[in-house]
Amino acid sequence: MSGLIATGCSSGDGERPDGKGSTGTAQGPTKAPTTAPAPTPTALDFTPDPKRAPKTEAEARRLALAVVAGPDAWAPGYVKRTPYLSDPDYWPVLGANCSWETGSRPADVLASVTAYSEIPATGGKGVLRVAATVTVHRTESDADWEMASTLEEALNCPDQKLREGERVTGLMSLGNPFGVGGNATAHDALREGGSYLDDAVKGTQFYSWYQSRLGQVTVATVVKGAPGYQEMGDATTVGTAQAQVQALVTMLQRAEDELEVQS
């Protein structure tokens, strides 16, 4: 699933480009290509500059604020929620009872910023709430551990309480390192999906979390479904994944711009 992130496709939140090739027309079958297909890259085209790597909390927060996706990075119609940015010391922790709680930021995390956006209720649709998170670790290894821990969360707690009156159920996660499953934009990527339930809203909605790692930085986008919205688009409806993937890729591009060696 997460491999679809890297190619700009959706694994569950919006329009999925038609990946089927042409099978021919009335004039005859499709001709074979005259040139060989481009080889699959074996290494990410990204070289971090050690001099640009954040080493202090202040440097890391500046980078996180420069990278995090606001409503403009999602799609037209998204606006800032109130509050818009998370507290600098905010760090969520999944407890042993599979309930999310507020904990202390780990020593290996220099800074973490979450930006909250939404599409207000309109035209009979509910409020669609989304968020983007950037976490700057001290080292690439620390960021890698975060990716592994996130994968395990769905395995250990397929049903999770987000807060009072909100929960997600039936969570499943899948990870793709670079070069696997279509992932060509990040050192590592994962996707987590399930069902979202809000006591204030009738019915069960979808839940989708995408996360990628570039060096010492992880970026994530989350969508909590709402009445009137679909994960998968169809001939008449555009789903939310296109915006979710766009926000994620935008953050990866920004992180690369902040960290790569300048030519």
PDB file of C-alpha atoms in Angstrom:
ATOM      1  CA  MET A   1       0.000   0.000   0.000  1.00  0.00           C
ATOM      2  CA  SER A   2       2.639   2.476   0.980  1.00  0.00           C
ATOM      3  CA  GLY A   3       4.373   1.904  -2.298  1.00  0.00           C
ATOM      4  CA  LEU A   4       1.474   3.673  -3.931  1.00  0.00           C
ATOM      5  CA  ILE A   5       2.426   6.769  -2.005  1.00  0.00           C
ATOM      6  CA  ALA A   6       5.694   7.003  -3.812  1.00  0.00           C
ATOM      7  CA  THR A   7       4.099   6.838  -7.233  1.00  0.00           C
ATOM      8  CA  GLY A   8       1.436   9.396  -6.406  1.00  0.00           C
ATOM      9  CA  CYS A   9      -1.353   6.846  -6.439  1.00  0.00           C
ATOM     10  CA  SER A  10      -3.871   6.150  -3.738  1.00  0.00           C
ATOM     11  CA  SER A  11      -4.224   3.066  -1.641  1.00  0.00           C
ATOM     12  CA  GLY A  12      -7.434   4.193  -0.103  1.00  0.00           C
ATOM     13  CA  ASP A  13      -8.234   7.898  -0.041  1.00  0.00           C
ATOM     14  CA  GLY A  14      -9.026   9.199  -3.472  1.00  0.00           C
ATOM     15  CA  GLU A  15      -8.698   8.894  -7.221  1.00  0.00           C
ATOM     16  CA  ARG A  16      -6.386   6.140  -8.299  1.00  0.00           C
ATOM     17  CA  PRO A  17      -4.829   6.660 -11.712  1.00  0.00           C
ATOM     18  CA  ASP A  18      -5.701   3.885 -14.125  1.00  0.00           C
ATOM     19  CA  GLY A  19      -2.724   1.585 -14.059  1.00  0.00           C
ATOM     20  CA  LYS A  20      -4.033  -0.636 -16.865  1.00  0.00           C
ATOM     21  CA  GLY A  21      -2.292  -0.521 -20.210  1.00  0.00           C
ATOM     22  CA  SER A  22      -4.091  -0.346 -23.525  1.00  0.00           C
ATOM     23  CA  THR A  23      -5.190  -3.692 -24.914  1.00  0.00           C
ATOM     24  CA  GLY A  24      -5.479  -2.485 -28.503  1.00  0.00           C
ATOM     25  CA  THR A  25      -8.098  -0.799 -30.656  1.00  0.00           C
ATOM     26  CA  ALA A  26     -10.097  -1.627 -33.750  1.00  0.00           C
ATOM     27  CA  GLN A  27      -6.978  -0.851 -35.799  1.00  0.00           C
ATOM     28  CA  GLY A  28      -5.121  -3.744 -34.202  1.00  0.00           C
ATOM     29  CA  PRO A  29      -3.179  -4.618 -31.083  1.00  0.00           C
ATOM     30  CA  THR A  30      -0.917  -2.150 -29.360  1.00  0.00           C
ATOM     31  CA  LYS A  31       2.612  -2.232 -30.760  1.00  0.00           C
ATOM     32  CA  ALA A  32       5.518  -3.225 -28.569  1.00  0.00           C
ATOM     33  CA  PRO A  33       7.584  -0.297 -27.304  1.00  0.00           C
ATOM     34  CA  THR A  34      10.547   0.596 -29.468  1.00  0.00           C
ATOM     35  CA  THR A  35      12.736   1.452 -26.474  1.00  0.00           C
ATOM     36  CA  ALA A  36      13.477  -0.504 -23.343  1.00  0.00           C
ATOM     37  CA  PRO A  37      11.695   0.594 -20.148  1.00  0.00           C
ATOM     38  CA  ALA A  38      13.690   2.739 -17.745  1.00  0.00           C
ATOM     39  CA  PRO A  39      15.495   0.658 -15.135  1.00  0.00           C
ATOM     40  CA  THR A  40      14.223   0.691 -11.587  1.00  0.00           C
ATOM     41  CA  PRO A  41      16.450   2.928  -9.428  1.00  0.00           C
ATOM     42  CA  THR A  42      18.530   1.075  -6.856  1.00  0.00           C
ATOM     43  CA  ALA A  43      19.334   4.054  -4.636  1.00  0.00           C
ATOM     44  CA  LEU A  44      17.465   7.181  -3.626  1.00  0.00           C
ATOM     45  CA  ASP A  45      18.709  10.225  -5.513  1.00  0.00           C
ATOM     46  CA  PHE A  46      19.335  12.210  -2.343  1.00  0.00           C
ATOM     47  CA  THR A  47      22.592  13.128  -0.658  1.00  0.00           C
ATOM     48  CA  PRO A  48      22.228  14.765   2.766  1.00  0.00           C
ATOM     49  CA  ASP A  49      24.628  17.527   3.709  1.00  0.00           C
ATOM     50  CA  PRO A  50      25.982  16.917   7.245  1.00  0.00           C
ATOM     51  CA  LYS A  51      26.442  20.670   7.626  1.00  0.00           C
ATOM     52  CA  ARG A  52      22.697  21.226   7.099  1.00  0.00           C
ATOM     53  CA  ALA A  53      21.517  18.504   9.460  1.00  0.00           C
ATOM     54  CA  PRO A  54      19.747  19.976  12.523  1.00  0.00           C
ATOM     55  CA  LYS A  55      21.710  19.449  15.709  1.00  0.00           C
ATOM     56  CA  THR A  56      19.733  21.559  18.191  1.00  0.00           C
ATOM     57  CA  GLU A  57      16.050  21.824  19.105  1.00  0.00           C
ATOM     58  CA  ALA A  58      15.882  25.312  17.604  1.00  0.00           C
ATOM     59  CA  GLU A  59      17.371  24.169  14.285  1.00  0.00           C
ATOM     60  CA  ALA A  60      15.069  21.145  14.181  1.00  0.00           C
ATOM     61  CA  ARG A  61      11.933  23.178  14.895  1.00  0.00           C
ATOM     62  CA  ARG A  62      12.834  25.673  12.168  1.00  0.00           C
ATOM     63  CA  LEU A  63      13.169  22.786   9.713  1.00  0.00           C
ATOM     64  CA  ALA A  64       9.942  21.150  10.866  1.00  0.00           C
ATOM     65  CA  LEU A  65       7.992  24.387  10.441  1.00  0.00           C
ATOM     66  CA  ALA A  66       9.490  24.855   6.977  1.00  0.00           C
ATOM     67  CA  VAL A  67       8.491  21.330   5.945  1.00  0.00           C
ATOM     68  CA  VAL A  68       5.084  20.691   7.550  1.00  0.00           C
ATOM     69  CA  ALA A  69       2.107  20.745   5.182  1.00  0.00           C
ATOM     70  CA  GLY A  70      -0.548  23.377   5.755  1.00  0.00           C
ATOM     71  CA  PRO A  71      -3.934  23.420   4.016  1.00  0.00           C
ATOM     72  CA  ASP A  72      -2.495  24.820   0.778  1.00  0.00           C
ATOM     73  CA  ALA A  73      -0.377  21.675   0.398  1.00  0.00           C
ATOM     74  CA  TRP A  74      -3.447  19.435   0.511  1.00  0.00           C
ATOM     75  CA  ALA A  75      -5.970  20.754  -2.016  1.00  0.00           C
ATOM     76  CA  PRO A  76      -8.422  23.594  -2.606  1.00  0.00           C
ATOM     77  CA  GLY A  77     -11.091  23.761   0.089  1.00  0.00           C
ATOM     78  CA  TYR A  78      -8.848  22.866   3.017  1.00  0.00           C
ATOM     79  CA  VAL A  79      -8.417  25.491   5.743  1.00  0.00           C
ATOM     80  CA  LYS A  80      -6.528  25.778   9.022  1.00  0.00           C
ATOM     81  CA  ARG A  81      -8.137  24.313  12.115  1.00  0.00           C
ATOM     82  CA  THR A  82      -8.021  26.009  15.506  1.00  0.00           C
ATOM     83  CA  PRO A  83      -5.546  25.466  17.057  1.00  0.00           C
ATOM     84  CA  TYR A  84      -3.488  25.101  13.904  1.00  0.00           C
ATOM     85  CA  LEU A  85      -0.119  23.946  15.231  1.00  0.00           C
ATOM     86  CA  SER A  86       0.642  21.473  18.002  1.00  0.00           C
ATOM     87  CA  ASP A  87       2.391  22.545  21.178  1.00  0.00           C
ATOM     88  CA  PRO A  88       6.204  22.261  20.842  1.00  0.00           C
ATOM     89  CA  ASP A  89       6.301  19.753  23.702  1.00  0.00           C
ATOM     90  CA  TYR A  90       3.351  17.660  22.511  1.00  0.00           C
ATOM     91  CA  TRP A  91       4.180  13.983  22.057  1.00  0.00           C
ATOM     92  CA  PRO A  92       1.478  11.271  21.823  1.00  0.00           C
ATOM     93  CA  VAL A  93       2.129   7.851  23.329  1.00  0.00           C
ATOM     94  CA  LEU A  94       0.178   4.640  22.727  1.00  0.00           C
ATOM     95  CA  GLY A  95      -0.411   3.127  26.163  1.00  0.00           C
ATOM     96  CA  ALA A  96      -0.553  -0.519  27.130  1.00  0.00           C
ATOM     97  CA  ASN A  97      -4.361  -0.297  27.040  1.00  0.00           C
ATOM     98  CA  CYS A  98      -4.217   0.784  23.359  1.00  0.00           C
ATOM     99  CA  SER A  99      -5.302   4.305  24.272  1.00  0.00           C
ATOM    100  CA  TRP A 100      -3.405   7.363  23.057  1.00  0.00           C
ATOM    101  CA  GLU A 101      -2.093   9.602  25.811  1.00  0.00           C
ATOM    102  CA  THR A 102       0.116  12.676  26.098  1.00  0.00           C
ATOM    103  CA  GLY A 103       3.678  11.777  26.958  1.00  0.00           C
ATOM    104  CA  SER A 104       7.140  13.320  27.004  1.00  0.00           C
ATOM    105  CA  ARG A 105       9.130  13.867  23.837  1.00  0.00           C
ATOM    106  CA  PRO A 106      11.881  11.219  23.618  1.00  0.00           C
ATOM    107  CA  ALA A 107      15.501  12.296  23.935  1.00  0.00           C
ATOM    108  CA  ASP A 108      16.200  11.124  20.382  1.00  0.00           C
ATOM    109  CA  VAL A 109      13.606  13.544  18.959  1.00  0.00           C
ATOM    110  CA  LEU A 110      14.825  17.105  18.454  1.00  0.00           C
ATOM    111  CA  ALA A 111      11.463  18.521  17.401  1.00  0.00           C
ATOM    112  CA  SER A 112       8.026  17.520  16.175  1.00  0.00           C
ATOM    113  CA  VAL A 113       5.321  19.705  14.634  1.00  0.00           C
ATOM    114  CA  THR A 114       1.775  18.795  13.627  1.00  0.00           C
ATOM    115  CA  ALA A 115      -0.364  21.093  11.474  1.00  0.00           C
ATOM    116  CA  TYR A 116      -4.134  20.556  11.624  1.00  0.00           C
ATOM    117  CA  SER A 117      -6.362  21.295   8.626  1.00  0.00           C
ATOM    118  CA  GLU A 118      -9.936  20.511   7.601  1.00  0.00           C
ATOM    119  CA  ILE A 119     -12.677  20.921   5.060  1.00  0.00           C
ATOM    120  CA  PRO A 120     -15.600  22.539   6.899  1.00  0.00           C
ATOM    121  CA  ALA A 121     -19.027  20.929   6.777  1.00  0.00           C
ATOM    122  CA  THR A 122     -20.776  21.900   3.564  1.00  0.00           C
ATOM    123  CA  GLY A 123     -23.366  20.603   1.144  1.00  0.00           C
ATOM    124  CA  GLY A 124     -24.561  17.875   3.492  1.00  0.00           C
ATOM    125  CA  LYS A 125     -21.025  16.607   4.109  1.00  0.00           C
ATOM    126  CA  GLY A 126     -19.411  16.416   7.512  1.00  0.00           C
ATOM    127  CA  VAL A 127     -16.202  18.077   8.692  1.00  0.00           C
ATOM    128  CA  LEU A 128     -13.216  16.291   7.148  1.00  0.00           C
ATOM    129  CA  ARG A 129     -10.260  16.555   9.517  1.00  0.00           C
ATOM    130  CA  VAL A 130      -6.673  15.940   8.430  1.00  0.00           C
ATOM    131  CA  ALA A 131      -3.234  16.541   9.883  1.00  0.00           C
ATOM    132  CA  ALA A 132       0.408  16.568   8.813  1.00  0.00           C
ATOM    133  CA  THR A 133       3.340  15.809  11.119  1.00  0.00           C
ATOM    134  CA  VAL A 134       7.072  16.373  10.768  1.00  0.00           C
ATOM    135  CA  THR A 135       9.441  14.791  13.285  1.00  0.00           C
ATOM    136  CA  VAL A 136      13.147  15.580  13.288  1.00  0.00           C
ATOM    137  CA  HIS A 137      15.294  12.954  14.993  1.00  0.00           C
ATOM    138  CA  ARG A 138      18.876  13.264  16.154  1.00  0.00           C
ATOM    139  CA  THR A 139      20.041  10.556  13.775  1.00  0.00           C
ATOM    140  CA  GLU A 140      18.832   8.574  10.781  1.00  0.00           C
ATOM    141  CA  SER A 141      18.872   5.442  12.922  1.00  0.00           C
ATOM    142  CA  ASP A 142      16.512   7.067  15.431  1.00  0.00           C
ATOM    143  CA  ALA A 143      14.093   7.939  12.632  1.00  0.00           C
ATOM    144  CA  ASP A 144      14.299   4.374  11.333  1.00  0.00           C
ATOM    145  CA  TRP A 145      13.290   3.069  14.748  1.00  0.00           C
ATOM    146  CA  GLU A 146      10.242   5.329  14.724  1.00  0.00           C
ATOM    147  CA  MET A 147       9.133   3.825  11.416  1.00  0.00           C
ATOM    148  CA  ALA A 148       9.507   0.301  12.815  1.00  0.00           C
ATOM    149  CA  SER A 149       7.610   1.224  15.978  1.00  0.00           C
ATOM    150  CA  THR A 150       4.747   2.698  13.974  1.00  0.00           C
ATOM    151  CA  LEU A 151       4.392  -0.539  12.006  1.00  0.00           C
ATOM    152  CA  GLU A 152       4.163  -2.507  15.246  1.00  0.00           C
ATOM    153  CA  GLU A 153       1.436  -0.280  16.710  1.00  0.00           C
ATOM    154  CA  ALA A 154      -1.244  -1.652  14.396  1.00  0.00           C
ATOM    155  CA  LEU A 155      -0.080  -5.206  15.059  1.00  0.00           C
ATOM    156  CA  ASN A 156      -0.153  -4.794  18.836  1.00  0.00           C
ATOM    157  CA  CYS A 157      -3.255  -2.587  18.942  1.00  0.00           C
ATOM    158  CA  PRO A 158      -5.550  -3.059  15.925  1.00  0.00           C
ATOM    159  CA  ASP A 159      -8.218  -1.171  17.901  1.00  0.00           C
ATOM    160  CA  GLN A 160      -7.120   2.147  19.406  1.00  0.00           C
ATOM    161  CA  LYS A 161      -8.763   4.932  21.394  1.00  0.00           C
ATOM    162  CA  LEU A 162      -7.721   8.301  19.992  1.00  0.00           C
ATOM    163  CA  ARG A 163      -9.489  10.356  22.640  1.00  0.00           C
ATOM    164  CA  GLU A 164     -12.800  10.309  24.470  1.00  0.00           C
ATOM    165  CA  GLY A 165     -15.509   9.480  21.932  1.00  0.00           C
ATOM    166  CA  GLU A 166     -13.100   8.741  19.065  1.00  0.00           C
ATOM    167  CA  ARG A 167     -11.477   5.450  18.125  1.00  0.00           C
ATOM    168  CA  VAL A 168     -10.074   3.495  15.196  1.00  0.00           C
ATOM    169  CA  THR A 169     -10.599  -0.220  14.631  1.00  0.00           C
ATOM    170  CA  GLY A 170      -9.346  -2.981  12.372  1.00  0.00           C
ATOM    171  CA  LEU A 171      -6.010  -1.285  11.767  1.00  0.00           C
ATOM    172  CA  MET A 172      -3.561  -2.894   9.368  1.00  0.00           C
ATOM    173  CA  SER A 173      -0.145  -1.585   8.363  1.00  0.00           C
ATOM    174  CA  LEU A 174       2.304  -2.289   5.580  1.00  0.00           C
ATOM    175  CA  GLY A 175       5.806  -0.939   5.053  1.00  0.00           C
ATOM    176  CA  ASN A 176       7.921  -0.519   1.926  1.00  0.00           C
ATOM    177  CA  PRO A 177      11.601   0.422   2.037  1.00  0.00           C
ATOM    178  CA  PHE A 178      12.975   2.296  -0.957  1.00  0.00           C
ATOM    179  CA  GLY A 179      12.691   0.308  -4.168  1.00  0.00           C
ATOM    180  CA  VAL A 180       9.950  -1.998  -2.860  1.00  0.00           C
ATOM    181  CA  GLY A 181       6.292  -1.746  -3.809  1.00  0.00           C
ATOM    182  CA  GLY A 182       6.855   1.335  -5.949  1.00  0.00           C
ATOM    183  CA  ASN A 183       8.494   3.430  -3.234  1.00  0.00           C
ATOM    184  CA  ALA A 184      10.858   5.717  -5.142  1.00  0.00           C
ATOM    185  CA  THR A 185      10.644   8.900  -3.074  1.00  0.00           C
ATOM    186  CA  ALA A 186      11.764   8.009   0.460  1.00  0.00           C
ATOM    187  CA  HIS A 187      14.203   5.813   2.344  1.00  0.00           C
ATOM    188  CA  ASP A 188      11.221   4.082   3.945  1.00  0.00           C
ATOM    189  CA  ALA A 189       7.435   4.328   3.747  1.00  0.00           C
ATOM    190  CA  LEU A 190       4.398   2.805   5.400  1.00  0.00           C
ATOM    191  CA  ARG A 191       0.648   2.946   5.275  1.00  0.00           C
ATOM    192  CA  GLU A 192      -1.837   2.244   8.046  1.00  0.00           C
ATOM    193  CA  GLY A 193      -5.561   1.987   7.459  1.00  0.00           C
ATOM    194  CA  GLY A 194      -8.736   1.016   9.240  1.00  0.00           C
ATOM    195  CA  SER A 195     -12.126   2.278  10.356  1.00  0.00           C
ATOM    196  CA  TYR A 196     -12.793   5.512  12.240  1.00  0.00           C
ATOM    197  CA  LEU A 197     -15.657   5.955  14.690  1.00  0.00           C
ATOM    198  CA  ASP A 198     -16.746   9.235  16.260  1.00  0.00           C
ATOM    199  CA  ASP A 199     -19.556   9.092  18.805  1.00  0.00           C
ATOM    200  CA  ALA A 200     -20.742  12.503  17.588  1.00  0.00           C
ATOM    201  CA  VAL A 201     -21.148  11.291  14.004  1.00  0.00           C
ATOM    202  CA  LYS A 202     -23.428   8.523  12.793  1.00  0.00           C
ATOM    203  CA  GLY A 203     -21.820   5.609  10.994  1.00  0.00           C
ATOM    204  CA  THR A 204     -18.333   4.233  10.465  1.00  0.00           C
ATOM    205  CA  GLN A 205     -15.815   6.204   8.411  1.00  0.00           C
ATOM    206  CA  PHE A 206     -12.406   5.392   6.958  1.00  0.00           C
ATOM    207  CA  TYR A 207      -9.045   6.112   8.573  1.00  0.00           C
ATOM    208  CA  SER A 208      -5.768   6.478   6.698  1.00  0.00           C
ATOM    209  CA  TRP A 209      -2.208   7.192   7.834  1.00  0.00           C
ATOM    210  CA  TYR A 210       0.778   7.573   5.510  1.00  0.00           C
ATOM    211  CA  GLN A 211       4.326   7.975   6.813  1.00  0.00           C
ATOM    212  CA  SER A 212       7.696   8.271   5.082  1.00  0.00           C
ATOM    213  CA  ARG A 213      11.288   8.755   6.155  1.00  0.00           C
ATOM    214  CA  LEU A 214      14.005  10.822   4.513  1.00  0.00           C
ATOM    215  CA  GLY A 215      17.227  10.617   6.478  1.00  0.00           C
ATOM    216  CA  GLN A 216      16.659  11.808  10.042  1.00  0.00           C
ATOM    217  CA  VAL A 217      13.220  13.240   9.228  1.00  0.00           C
ATOM    218  CA  THR A 218       9.862  11.470   9.203  1.00  0.00           C
ATOM    219  CA  VAL A 219       6.735  12.985   7.680  1.00  0.00           C
ATOM    220  CA  ALA A 220       3.176  11.736   8.059  1.00  0.00           C
ATOM    221  CA  THR A 221      -0.335  12.581   6.912  1.00  0.00           C
ATOM    222  CA  VAL A 222      -3.573  11.342   8.444  1.00  0.00           C
ATOM    223  CA  VAL A 223      -7.181  11.548   7.290  1.00  0.00           C
ATOM    224  CA  LYS A 224     -10.164  10.789   9.492  1.00  0.00           C
ATOM    225  CA  GLY A 225     -13.162  10.193   7.258  1.00  0.00           C
ATOM    226  CA  ALA A 226     -16.429  12.086   7.443  1.00  0.00           C
ATOM    227  CA  PRO A 227     -19.968  11.630   6.043  1.00  0.00           C
ATOM    228  CA  GLY A 228     -20.044  12.389   2.336  1.00  0.00           C
ATOM    229  CA  TYR A 229     -16.406  11.513   1.669  1.00  0.00           C
ATOM    230  CA  GLN A 230     -14.829   8.400   0.206  1.00  0.00           C
ATOM    231  CA  GLU A 231     -11.385   6.908   0.386  1.00  0.00           C
ATOM    232  CA  MET A 232     -11.514   5.673  -3.188  1.00  0.00           C
ATOM    233  CA  GLY A 233     -12.675   7.943  -5.956  1.00  0.00           C
ATOM    234  CA  ASP A 234     -14.976   6.739  -8.703  1.00  0.00           C
ATOM    235  CA  ALA A 235     -16.324   8.096 -11.971  1.00  0.00           C
ATOM    236  CA  THR A 236     -18.305  10.818 -10.219  1.00  0.00           C
ATOM    237  CA  THR A 237     -16.552  11.342  -6.876  1.00  0.00           C
ATOM    238  CA  VAL A 238     -13.024  12.414  -6.003  1.00  0.00           C
ATOM    239  CA  GLY A 239     -11.736  10.744  -2.862  1.00  0.00           C
ATOM    240  CA  THR A 240      -9.327  12.197  -0.316  1.00  0.00           C
ATOM    241  CA  ALA A 241      -6.170  10.207  -1.070  1.00  0.00           C
ATOM    242  CA  GLN A 242      -5.006  12.463  -3.849  1.00  0.00           C
ATOM    243  CA  ALA A 243      -4.781  15.353  -1.396  1.00  0.00           C
ATOM    244  CA  GLN A 244      -3.230  13.147   1.274  1.00  0.00           C
ATOM    245  CA  VAL A 245      -0.517  11.898  -1.058  1.00  0.00           C
ATOM    246  CA  GLN A 246       0.092  15.404  -2.376  1.00  0.00           C
ATOM    247  CA  ALA A 247       0.638  16.728   1.153  1.00  0.00           C
ATOM    248  CA  LEU A 248       3.021  13.875   1.949  1.00  0.00           C
ATOM    249  CA  VAL A 249       5.077  14.268  -1.227  1.00  0.00           C
ATOM    250  CA  THR A 250       5.199  18.032  -0.721  1.00  0.00           C
ATOM    251  CA  MET A 251       6.779  17.508   2.690  1.00  0.00           C
ATOM    252  CA  LEU A 252       9.302  15.025   1.319  1.00  0.00           C
ATOM    253  CA  GLN A 253      10.309  17.523  -1.345  1.00  0.00           C
ATOM    254  CA  ARG A 254      10.650  20.293   1.219  1.00  0.00           C
ATOM    255  CA  ALA A 255      12.712  18.068   3.521  1.00  0.00           C
ATOM    256  CA  GLU A 256      15.007  17.181   0.632  1.00  0.00           C
ATOM    257  CA  ASP A 257      15.438  20.867  -0.192  1.00  0.00           C
ATOM    258  CA  GLU A 258      16.348  21.569   3.434  1.00  0.00           C
ATOM    259  CA  LEU A 259      18.819  18.697   3.845  1.00  0.00           C
ATOM    260  CA  GLU A 260      20.459  17.851   0.538  1.00  0.00           C
ATOM    261  CA  VAL A 261      23.865  18.918  -0.663  1.00  0.00           C
ATOM    262  CA  GLN A 262      23.591  22.139  -2.624  1.00  0.00           C
ATOM    263  CA  SER A 263      25.084  22.048  -6.101  1.00  0.00           C
TER     264      SER A 263
END
